[in-house]
Every structure is written in structure tokens, then in C-alpha cells.
């Protein structure tokens, strides 16, 4: 009976942790689905988690700029969306190429396109290169410093899939890669870096340690059997305590980043709104901690996905402030 129940999912090709309402499996041509699954387009929360730090960096840079927003910032905002989709796709494809043997041994990942036979390794490499080249073309439309930052970002992306083989902290390597956009978004607007985007970047890294440790608890039993390391396995029953520290670090570092960026530019009400956004972001993380049950994979996955909403809180508040300051209100 078990084998019969598994057949429909295998024939359909849907990846185990994709929802049955995802747009790839519902609307895309059959030939394109394996490639879009490689890019995790059927599981878009990862794209959001890569995109949000880009917007954080861009919005703080605008709020810190005496000249405010420009028309070019609309292109930066849009390029962040396109680039996040493409580079997350290229990074996930690279991850699946590097992890194809490991994925075949893990219940949640053995349905991915390469271990399930939907795509060959050679086809996956070609798809990865295509996505990276389009991203590079977009990158060339920005200032020299942003171009250099974008190229350097490839280093942690290349290393990350192998981190779980040699360290208990692969989530830290993911944080290095996934939050590079906080630096890049600022640099694309300002043409340089300062303490504010660096602190924002560190805040994002702490946030990634928070949400990806929750995510990794889904696979801890399989990971233990095959010898793959993670912070979920490292922390074990002390996970909640570690997550609490990551939450404090995330909120504290983001607060200092916002203060460094805006304290000389914004009036008291606007500054309060800026900090209120961070407080609500921290409240969402605290809410996740209260709901967390590390032994229930469905809860872990739902809480991981909820971090899209958490990360959108600063975006919404800071974006609103940019509109107000552009109109001469609250400056």
C-alpha cells in the first residue's frame, strides 16, 4: 500500500515540500517544470528570504541619503526582484548538483529533480549557467562597486553546499550568502558601504541562523543517519535557547544599523516609526519561538515560511517612510 501511495507523487514529479497550489505545477508547461523545480520556483519563500535583505539595504540607504530616492532606485528595487529569483535559482541548482547523492538518501529531498531522474546533471549545469549569465547582465547596469560586490557574492554561494560536510554551522554559511543583498542594496544606491549596511548584514545573518535552524529540524533524523551536520543537530533540545539569542542579535543589530543610517536624517516621529518596524519584526520572531515544536516537521516548515511575513515588516514601514520623506513629511 505504501508504494501505491507514493506513485502519484513520483509520476507527477512534484517535490515533497512543495504545496499542491504552487504555480509551477499548476500553470507551467510540463517540459519547464523540472527546471523550475531545480530553481525552487515552486517553493518561493527562499526567493523572498534572499530578496528582503536587498530591500532592507536599499531602503535604509535611501533614508540615509539627504537627496532621498531617485528614479534609478526604482530600477534597483526591480533588479533586486529579478536578481533574487535568478540567483536563488542558480544557487539552488548548484546546491542540488553538489548534493545529488545526499538528497537521494533524505526522505524530504529524494523527490528533487536530479535524484528523482527528472533532470540530468549536465542539464542542471546548463540551467545554472543560463540563470547566472542573465543575472550577470543585470549586474552590469550598476555602479562599479556594486558589480564587484555582486561578483564576490558568488564565493559563499559556491561554498555553502559543502559546509554541512565539514562544520556543524552550515546555517552560518547560508547566512553569509543569503544576506549579501543587504550590502549590495545599499551599495547599488550609495556606491559605497558604511557601518549601517554592515550591521544590517550581520543582523540578517543572525536572522538566517534563526529561521534555517528551524527549517533544519525537519531533516535531523535523516541527517544523523547519513552524517550531515546542522545547527539543528548541534543544538538539539537547547534549540529554543539558541534561537532566543539569535532573535536578540537580529533585533539589536538591525536597531543599531537603523540608528547609524537615519538618526541624523529623520525627525523624531519618523525615527520612532523606523524603530517600531524593528520591534514588530522581533515580535514576529518571538511569536515563532512560542509556537515552535522541534519534533513536528509540519510546524517547523510553517514557521520557516512565516519569515517572509516577518521580513516584510521593515520593508513596509521603511517604504512608507520613504514616501513620506519624499513628500517632505516627517523629515
mmCIF file of N, CA and C in Angstrom, residues 139-244:
data_model
loop_
_atom_site.group_PDB
_atom_site.id
_atom_site.type_symbol
_atom_site.label_atom_id
_atom_site.label_comp_id
_atom_site.label_asym_id
_atom_site.label_seq_id
_atom_site.Cartn_x
_atom_site.Cartn_y
_atom_site.Cartn_z
ATOM 1 N N UNK A 139 23.524 42.767 -13.466
ATOM 2 C CA UNK A 139 24.502 43.364 -12.556
ATOM 3 C C UNK A 139 25.323 44.451 -13.237
ATOM 4 N N UNK A 140 25.607 44.283 -14.509
ATOM 5 C CA UNK A 140 26.444 45.235 -15.241
ATOM 6 C C UNK A 140 25.789 46.602 -15.428
ATOM 7 N N UNK A 141 24.517 46.728 -15.077
ATOM 8 C CA UNK A 141 23.838 48.019 -15.211
ATOM 9 C C UNK A 141 24.053 48.917 -13.995
ATOM 10 N N UNK A 142 24.841 48.439 -13.013
ATOM 11 C CA UNK A 142 25.011 49.204 -11.776
ATOM 12 C C UNK A 142 26.433 49.742 -11.647
ATOM 13 N N UNK A 143 26.662 50.494 -10.565
ATOM 14 C CA UNK A 143 27.975 51.106 -10.373
ATOM 15 C C UNK A 143 29.054 50.043 -10.141
ATOM 16 N N UNK A 144 30.298 50.445 -10.326
ATOM 17 C CA UNK A 144 31.427 49.506 -10.271
ATOM 18 C C UNK A 144 31.510 48.778 -8.938
ATOM 19 N N UNK A 145 31.296 49.511 -7.841
ATOM 20 C CA UNK A 145 31.388 48.898 -6.521
ATOM 21 C C UNK A 145 30.321 47.814 -6.343
ATOM 22 N N UNK A 146 29.101 48.100 -6.807
ATOM 23 C CA UNK A 146 28.026 47.112 -6.715
ATOM 24 C C UNK A 146 28.330 45.892 -7.583
ATOM 25 N N UNK A 147 28.948 46.111 -8.738
ATOM 26 C CA UNK A 147 29.328 44.987 -9.607
ATOM 27 C C UNK A 147 30.341 44.090 -8.898
ATOM 28 N N UNK A 148 31.335 44.705 -8.275
ATOM 29 C CA UNK A 148 32.355 43.927 -7.557
ATOM 30 C C UNK A 148 31.718 43.136 -6.420
ATOM 31 N N UNK A 149 30.837 43.789 -5.647
ATOM 32 C CA UNK A 149 30.148 43.091 -4.560
ATOM 33 C C UNK A 149 29.337 41.913 -5.090
ATOM 34 N N UNK A 150 28.678 42.114 -6.220
ATOM 35 C CA UNK A 150 27.879 41.047 -6.800
ATOM 36 C C UNK A 150 28.707 39.851 -7.211
ATOM 37 N N UNK A 151 29.895 40.107 -7.735
ATOM 38 C CA UNK A 151 30.781 39.005 -8.142
ATOM 39 C C UNK A 151 31.336 38.273 -6.926
ATOM 40 N N UNK A 152 31.737 39.039 -5.906
ATOM 41 C CA UNK A 152 32.276 38.429 -4.682
ATOM 42 C C UNK A 152 31.227 37.553 -4.003
ATOM 43 N N UNK A 153 29.953 37.903 -4.158
ATOM 44 C CA UNK A 153 28.868 37.137 -3.535
ATOM 45 C C UNK A 153 28.851 35.681 -3.981
ATOM 46 N N UNK A 154 29.473 35.383 -5.137
ATOM 47 C CA UNK A 154 29.487 34.003 -5.638
ATOM 48 C C UNK A 154 30.310 33.077 -4.753
ATOM 49 N N UNK A 155 31.274 33.623 -4.021
ATOM 50 C CA UNK A 155 32.164 32.782 -3.204
ATOM 51 C C UNK A 155 31.384 32.005 -2.139
ATOM 52 N N UNK A 156 30.610 32.672 -1.255
ATOM 53 C CA UNK A 156 29.852 31.881 -0.278
ATOM 54 C C UNK A 156 28.789 30.988 -0.914
ATOM 55 N N UNK A 157 28.253 31.391 -2.068
ATOM 56 C CA UNK A 157 27.267 30.553 -2.750
ATOM 57 C C UNK A 157 27.903 29.232 -3.175
ATOM 58 N N UNK A 158 29.134 29.295 -3.678
ATOM 59 C CA UNK A 158 29.832 28.088 -4.120
ATOM 60 C C UNK A 158 30.213 27.183 -2.950
ATOM 61 N N UNK A 159 30.524 27.789 -1.799
ATOM 62 C CA UNK A 159 30.978 27.019 -0.639
ATOM 63 C C UNK A 159 29.822 26.367 0.107
ATOM 64 N N UNK A 160 28.690 27.048 0.174
ATOM 65 C CA UNK A 160 27.612 26.631 1.065
ATOM 66 C C UNK A 160 27.210 25.156 0.952
ATOM 67 N N UNK A 161 27.002 24.571 -0.246
ATOM 68 C CA UNK A 161 26.533 23.186 -0.290
ATOM 69 C C UNK A 161 27.459 22.189 0.403
ATOM 70 N N UNK A 162 28.738 22.553 0.540
ATOM 71 C CA UNK A 162 29.691 21.629 1.144
ATOM 72 C C UNK A 162 29.875 21.863 2.643
ATOM 73 N N UNK A 163 29.293 22.970 3.157
ATOM 74 C CA UNK A 163 29.528 23.339 4.552
ATOM 75 C C UNK A 163 29.054 22.268 5.522
ATOM 76 N N UNK A 164 27.909 21.641 5.227
ATOM 77 C CA UNK A 164 27.367 20.647 6.159
ATOM 78 C C UNK A 164 28.218 19.381 6.227
ATOM 79 N N UNK A 165 29.210 19.284 5.362
ATOM 80 C CA UNK A 165 30.109 18.138 5.406
ATOM 81 C C UNK A 165 31.290 18.361 6.346
ATOM 82 N N UNK A 166 31.613 19.651 6.626
ATOM 83 C CA UNK A 166 32.807 19.895 7.443
ATOM 84 C C UNK A 166 32.554 20.769 8.673
ATOM 85 N N UNK A 167 31.324 21.279 8.874
ATOM 86 C CA UNK A 167 31.054 22.105 10.045
ATOM 87 C C UNK A 167 29.640 21.859 10.562
ATOM 88 N N UNK A 168 29.463 22.075 11.863
ATOM 89 C CA UNK A 168 28.141 21.997 12.461
ATOM 90 C C UNK A 168 27.339 23.267 12.203
ATOM 91 N N UNK A 169 27.957 24.252 11.553
ATOM 92 C CA UNK A 169 27.331 25.552 11.355
ATOM 93 C C UNK A 169 27.098 25.875 9.874
ATOM 94 N N UNK A 170 26.497 24.975 9.094
ATOM 95 C CA UNK A 170 26.228 25.322 7.689
ATOM 96 C C UNK A 170 25.240 26.483 7.558
ATOM 97 N N UNK A 171 24.379 26.653 8.564
ATOM 98 C CA UNK A 171 23.422 27.762 8.533
ATOM 99 C C UNK A 171 24.135 29.111 8.574
ATOM 100 N N UNK A 172 25.312 29.158 9.192
ATOM 101 C CA UNK A 172 26.098 30.392 9.191
ATOM 102 C C UNK A 172 26.577 30.707 7.780
ATOM 103 N N UNK A 173 27.009 29.700 7.041
ATOM 104 C CA UNK A 173 27.439 29.904 5.659
ATOM 105 C C UNK A 173 26.258 30.341 4.791
ATOM 106 N N UNK A 174 25.077 29.779 5.070
ATOM 107 C CA UNK A 174 23.890 30.225 4.342
ATOM 108 C C UNK A 174 23.609 31.692 4.637
ATOM 109 N N UNK A 175 23.781 32.085 5.906
ATOM 110 C CA UNK A 175 23.571 33.476 6.279
ATOM 111 C C UNK A 175 24.514 34.424 5.575
ATOM 112 N N UNK A 176 25.766 34.008 5.426
ATOM 113 C CA UNK A 176 26.743 34.823 4.697
ATOM 114 C C UNK A 176 26.281 35.045 3.262
ATOM 115 N N UNK A 177 25.782 33.973 2.629
ATOM 116 C CA UNK A 177 25.365 34.062 1.229
ATOM 117 C C UNK A 177 24.026 34.781 1.062
ATOM 118 N N UNK A 178 23.058 34.444 1.910
ATOM 119 C CA UNK A 178 21.681 34.907 1.691
ATOM 120 C C UNK A 178 21.466 36.367 2.046
ATOM 121 N N UNK A 179 22.347 36.943 2.848
ATOM 122 C CA UNK A 179 22.137 38.320 3.282
ATOM 123 C C UNK A 179 23.082 39.309 2.615
ATOM 124 N N UNK A 180 23.818 38.833 1.628
ATOM 125 C CA UNK A 180 24.727 39.709 0.885
ATOM 126 C C UNK A 180 23.972 40.890 0.270
ATOM 127 N N UNK A 181 22.704 40.681 -0.009
ATOM 128 C CA UNK A 181 21.891 41.735 -0.594
ATOM 129 C C UNK A 181 21.768 42.963 0.285
ATOM 130 N N UNK A 182 21.915 42.817 1.606
ATOM 131 C CA UNK A 182 21.880 43.984 2.487
ATOM 132 C C UNK A 182 23.029 44.926 2.155
ATOM 133 N N UNK A 183 24.186 44.352 1.857
ATOM 134 C CA UNK A 183 25.334 45.156 1.432
ATOM 135 C C UNK A 183 25.128 45.668 0.013
ATOM 136 N N UNK A 184 24.641 44.775 -0.851
ATOM 137 C CA UNK A 184 24.519 45.137 -2.262
ATOM 138 C C UNK A 184 23.445 46.208 -2.481
ATOM 139 N N UNK A 185 22.291 46.074 -1.817
ATOM 140 C CA UNK A 185 21.227 47.048 -1.987
ATOM 141 C C UNK A 185 21.664 48.444 -1.583
ATOM 142 N N UNK A 186 22.421 48.525 -0.482
ATOM 143 C CA UNK A 186 22.963 49.817 -0.047
ATOM 144 C C UNK A 186 23.961 50.339 -1.076
ATOM 145 N N UNK A 187 24.886 49.479 -1.496
ATOM 146 C CA UNK A 187 25.938 49.902 -2.425
ATOM 147 C C UNK A 187 25.382 50.306 -3.783
ATOM 148 N N UNK A 188 24.320 49.644 -4.239
ATOM 149 C CA UNK A 188 23.726 49.994 -5.531
ATOM 150 C C UNK A 188 23.192 51.418 -5.519
ATOM 151 N N UNK A 189 22.716 51.872 -4.363
ATOM 152 C CA UNK A 189 22.227 53.248 -4.240
ATOM 153 C C UNK A 189 23.350 54.222 -3.931
ATOM 154 N N UNK A 190 24.210 53.855 -2.966
ATOM 155 C CA UNK A 190 25.187 54.810 -2.430
ATOM 156 C C UNK A 190 26.546 54.741 -3.112
ATOM 157 N N UNK A 191 26.883 53.611 -3.734
ATOM 158 C CA UNK A 191 28.183 53.462 -4.368
ATOM 159 C C UNK A 191 29.308 53.147 -3.412
ATOM 160 N N UNK A 192 28.984 52.915 -2.146
ATOM 161 C CA UNK A 192 29.986 52.597 -1.122
ATOM 162 C C UNK A 192 29.281 51.911 0.038
ATOM 163 N N UNK A 193 30.048 51.554 1.069
ATOM 164 C CA UNK A 193 29.485 50.949 2.268
ATOM 165 C C UNK A 193 29.836 51.791 3.491
ATOM 166 N N UNK A 194 29.090 51.566 4.564
ATOM 167 C CA UNK A 194 29.383 52.205 5.849
ATOM 168 C C UNK A 194 28.990 51.220 6.948
ATOM 169 N N UNK A 195 29.034 51.667 8.192
ATOM 170 C CA UNK A 195 28.710 50.768 9.294
ATOM 171 C C UNK A 195 27.261 50.295 9.247
ATOM 172 N N UNK A 196 26.354 51.145 8.783
ATOM 173 C CA UNK A 196 24.931 50.772 8.776
ATOM 174 C C UNK A 196 24.662 49.499 7.972
ATOM 175 N N UNK A 197 25.088 49.401 6.707
ATOM 176 C CA UNK A 197 24.818 48.161 5.969
ATOM 177 C C UNK A 197 25.574 46.960 6.513
ATOM 178 N N UNK A 198 26.742 47.190 7.096
ATOM 179 C CA UNK A 198 27.491 46.071 7.681
ATOM 180 C C UNK A 198 26.733 45.495 8.870
ATOM 181 N N UNK A 199 26.221 46.376 9.735
ATOM 182 C CA UNK A 199 25.426 45.913 10.872
ATOM 183 C C UNK A 199 24.133 45.257 10.397
ATOM 184 N N UNK A 200 23.539 45.804 9.354
ATOM 185 C CA UNK A 200 22.328 45.205 8.789
ATOM 186 C C UNK A 200 22.618 43.809 8.243
ATOM 187 N N UNK A 201 23.752 43.663 7.608
ATOM 188 C CA UNK A 201 24.187 42.354 7.087
ATOM 189 C C UNK A 201 24.344 41.340 8.223
ATOM 190 N N UNK A 202 24.985 41.754 9.314
ATOM 191 C CA UNK A 202 25.161 40.860 10.463
ATOM 192 C C UNK A 202 23.814 40.502 11.090
ATOM 193 N N UNK A 203 22.897 41.478 11.114
ATOM 194 C CA UNK A 203 21.556 41.204 11.608
ATOM 195 C C UNK A 203 20.878 40.131 10.764
ATOM 196 N N UNK A 204 21.005 40.246 9.438
ATOM 197 C CA UNK A 204 20.430 39.245 8.553
ATOM 198 C C UNK A 204 21.034 37.869 8.759
ATOM 199 N N UNK A 205 22.321 37.814 9.031
ATOM 200 C CA UNK A 205 22.964 36.525 9.288
ATOM 201 C C UNK A 205 22.377 35.864 10.534
ATOM 202 N N UNK A 206 22.168 36.669 11.586
ATOM 203 C CA UNK A 206 21.559 36.119 12.804
ATOM 204 C C UNK A 206 20.138 35.636 12.521
ATOM 205 N N UNK A 207 19.413 36.397 11.700
ATOM 206 C CA UNK A 207 18.059 36.000 11.310
ATOM 207 C C UNK A 207 18.080 34.674 10.561
ATOM 208 N N UNK A 208 19.028 34.489 9.654
ATOM 209 C CA UNK A 208 19.127 33.233 8.909
ATOM 210 C C UNK A 208 19.432 32.066 9.842
ATOM 211 N N UNK A 209 20.313 32.279 10.810
ATOM 212 C CA UNK A 209 20.572 31.230 11.796
ATOM 213 C C UNK A 209 19.297 30.853 12.533
ATOM 214 N N UNK A 210 18.449 31.844 12.778
ATOM 215 C CA UNK A 210 17.174 31.607 13.449
ATOM 216 C C UNK A 210 16.256 30.746 12.583
ATOM 217 N N UNK A 211 15.946 31.232 11.371
ATOM 218 C CA UNK A 211 14.927 30.531 10.582
ATOM 219 C C UNK A 211 15.433 29.235 9.961
ATOM 220 N N UNK A 212 16.728 29.161 9.624
ATOM 221 C CA UNK A 212 17.191 27.942 8.972
ATOM 222 C C UNK A 212 17.478 26.829 9.967
ATOM 223 N N UNK A 213 17.724 27.170 11.218
ATOM 224 C CA UNK A 213 17.800 26.136 12.247
ATOM 225 C C UNK A 213 16.426 25.489 12.420
ATOM 226 N N UNK A 214 15.374 26.318 12.430
ATOM 227 C CA UNK A 214 14.013 25.777 12.482
ATOM 228 C C UNK A 214 13.773 24.851 11.288
ATOM 229 N N UNK A 215 14.154 25.311 10.109
ATOM 230 C CA UNK A 215 13.975 24.519 8.883
ATOM 231 C C UNK A 215 14.729 23.189 8.966
ATOM 232 N N UNK A 216 15.949 23.217 9.493
ATOM 233 C CA UNK A 216 16.794 22.023 9.514
ATOM 234 C C UNK A 216 16.270 20.946 10.445
ATOM 235 N N UNK A 217 15.401 21.292 11.378
ATOM 236 C CA UNK A 217 14.844 20.278 12.270
ATOM 237 C C UNK A 217 13.958 19.290 11.520
ATOM 238 N N UNK A 218 13.521 19.629 10.321
ATOM 239 C CA UNK A 218 12.742 18.683 9.526
ATOM 240 C C UNK A 218 13.559 17.458 9.143
ATOM 241 N N UNK A 219 14.859 17.646 8.942
ATOM 242 C CA UNK A 219 15.711 16.593 8.381
ATOM 243 C C UNK A 219 16.673 15.982 9.390
ATOM 244 N N UNK A 220 16.542 16.324 10.672
ATOM 245 C CA UNK A 220 17.590 15.958 11.626
ATOM 246 C C UNK A 220 17.794 14.446 11.757
ATOM 247 N N UNK A 221 16.716 13.667 11.625
ATOM 248 C CA UNK A 221 16.875 12.217 11.745
ATOM 249 C C UNK A 221 17.624 11.636 10.550
ATOM 250 N N UNK A 222 17.232 12.045 9.345
ATOM 251 C CA UNK A 222 17.943 11.589 8.145
ATOM 252 C C UNK A 222 19.379 12.098 8.143
ATOM 253 N N UNK A 223 19.570 13.362 8.559
ATOM 254 C CA UNK A 223 20.919 13.933 8.598
ATOM 255 C C UNK A 223 21.824 13.137 9.539
ATOM 256 N N UNK A 224 21.276 12.700 10.659
ATOM 257 C CA UNK A 224 22.068 11.918 11.614
ATOM 258 C C UNK A 224 22.470 10.573 11.022
ATOM 259 N N UNK A 225 21.570 9.973 10.258
ATOM 260 C CA UNK A 225 21.861 8.661 9.667
ATOM 261 C C UNK A 225 22.969 8.735 8.626
ATOM 262 N N UNK A 226 22.993 9.821 7.843
ATOM 263 C CA UNK A 226 23.982 9.918 6.763
ATOM 264 C C UNK A 226 25.182 10.790 7.139
ATOM 265 N N UNK A 227 25.183 11.318 8.354
ATOM 266 C CA UNK A 227 26.342 12.066 8.843
ATOM 267 C C UNK A 227 26.418 13.505 8.385
ATOM 268 N N UNK A 228 25.285 14.111 8.027
ATOM 269 C CA UNK A 228 25.258 15.512 7.618
ATOM 270 C C UNK A 228 25.046 16.391 8.845
ATOM 271 N N UNK A 229 25.821 17.457 8.949
ATOM 272 C CA UNK A 229 25.787 18.322 10.124
ATOM 273 C C UNK A 229 24.819 19.490 9.929
ATOM 274 N N UNK A 230 24.318 20.027 11.049
ATOM 275 C CA UNK A 230 23.457 21.209 11.025
ATOM 276 C C UNK A 230 23.374 21.779 12.429
ATOM 277 N N UNK A 231 22.952 23.043 12.522
ATOM 278 C CA UNK A 231 22.753 23.631 13.845
ATOM 279 C C UNK A 231 21.575 22.972 14.556
ATOM 280 N N UNK A 232 20.611 22.434 13.816
ATOM 281 C CA UNK A 232 19.502 21.720 14.447
ATOM 282 C C UNK A 232 20.018 20.524 15.232
ATOM 283 N N UNK A 233 20.921 19.766 14.634
ATOM 284 C CA UNK A 233 21.510 18.618 15.338
ATOM 285 C C UNK A 233 22.451 19.074 16.449
ATOM 286 N N UNK A 234 23.164 20.140 16.207
ATOM 287 C CA UNK A 234 24.110 20.640 17.211
ATOM 288 C C UNK A 234 23.388 21.122 18.465
ATOM 289 N N UNK A 235 22.312 21.890 18.284
ATOM 290 C CA UNK A 235 21.610 22.475 19.429
ATOM 291 C C UNK A 235 20.672 21.480 20.100
ATOM 292 N N UNK A 236 20.064 20.599 19.320
ATOM 293 C CA UNK A 236 19.168 19.594 19.881
ATOM 294 C C UNK A 236 18.064 20.203 20.722
ATOM 295 N N UNK A 237 17.907 19.718 21.943
ATOM 296 C CA UNK A 237 16.854 20.196 22.832
ATOM 297 C C UNK A 237 17.126 21.597 23.371
ATOM 298 N N UNK A 238 18.308 22.133 23.132
ATOM 299 C CA UNK A 238 18.618 23.512 23.537
ATOM 300 C C UNK A 238 18.324 24.510 22.415
ATOM 301 N N UNK A 239 17.636 24.058 21.383
ATOM 302 C CA UNK A 239 17.382 24.914 20.220
ATOM 303 C C UNK A 239 16.692 26.224 20.604
ATOM 304 N N UNK A 240 15.659 26.149 21.427
ATOM 305 C CA UNK A 240 14.903 27.361 21.772
ATOM 306 C C UNK A 240 15.798 28.408 22.421
ATOM 307 N N UNK A 241 16.721 27.972 23.270
ATOM 308 C CA UNK A 241 17.635 28.917 23.926
ATOM 309 C C UNK A 241 18.530 29.601 22.897
ATOM 310 N N UNK A 242 19.083 28.817 21.961
ATOM 311 C CA UNK A 242 19.930 29.397 20.922
ATOM 312 C C UNK A 242 19.130 30.339 20.028
ATOM 313 N N UNK A 243 17.921 29.946 19.662
ATOM 314 C CA UNK A 243 17.095 30.799 18.808
ATOM 315 C C UNK A 243 16.768 32.115 19.499
ATOM 316 N N UNK A 244 16.588 32.070 20.798
ATOM 317 C CA UNK A 244 16.328 33.305 21.538
ATOM 318 C C UNK A 244 17.501 34.273 21.416
#
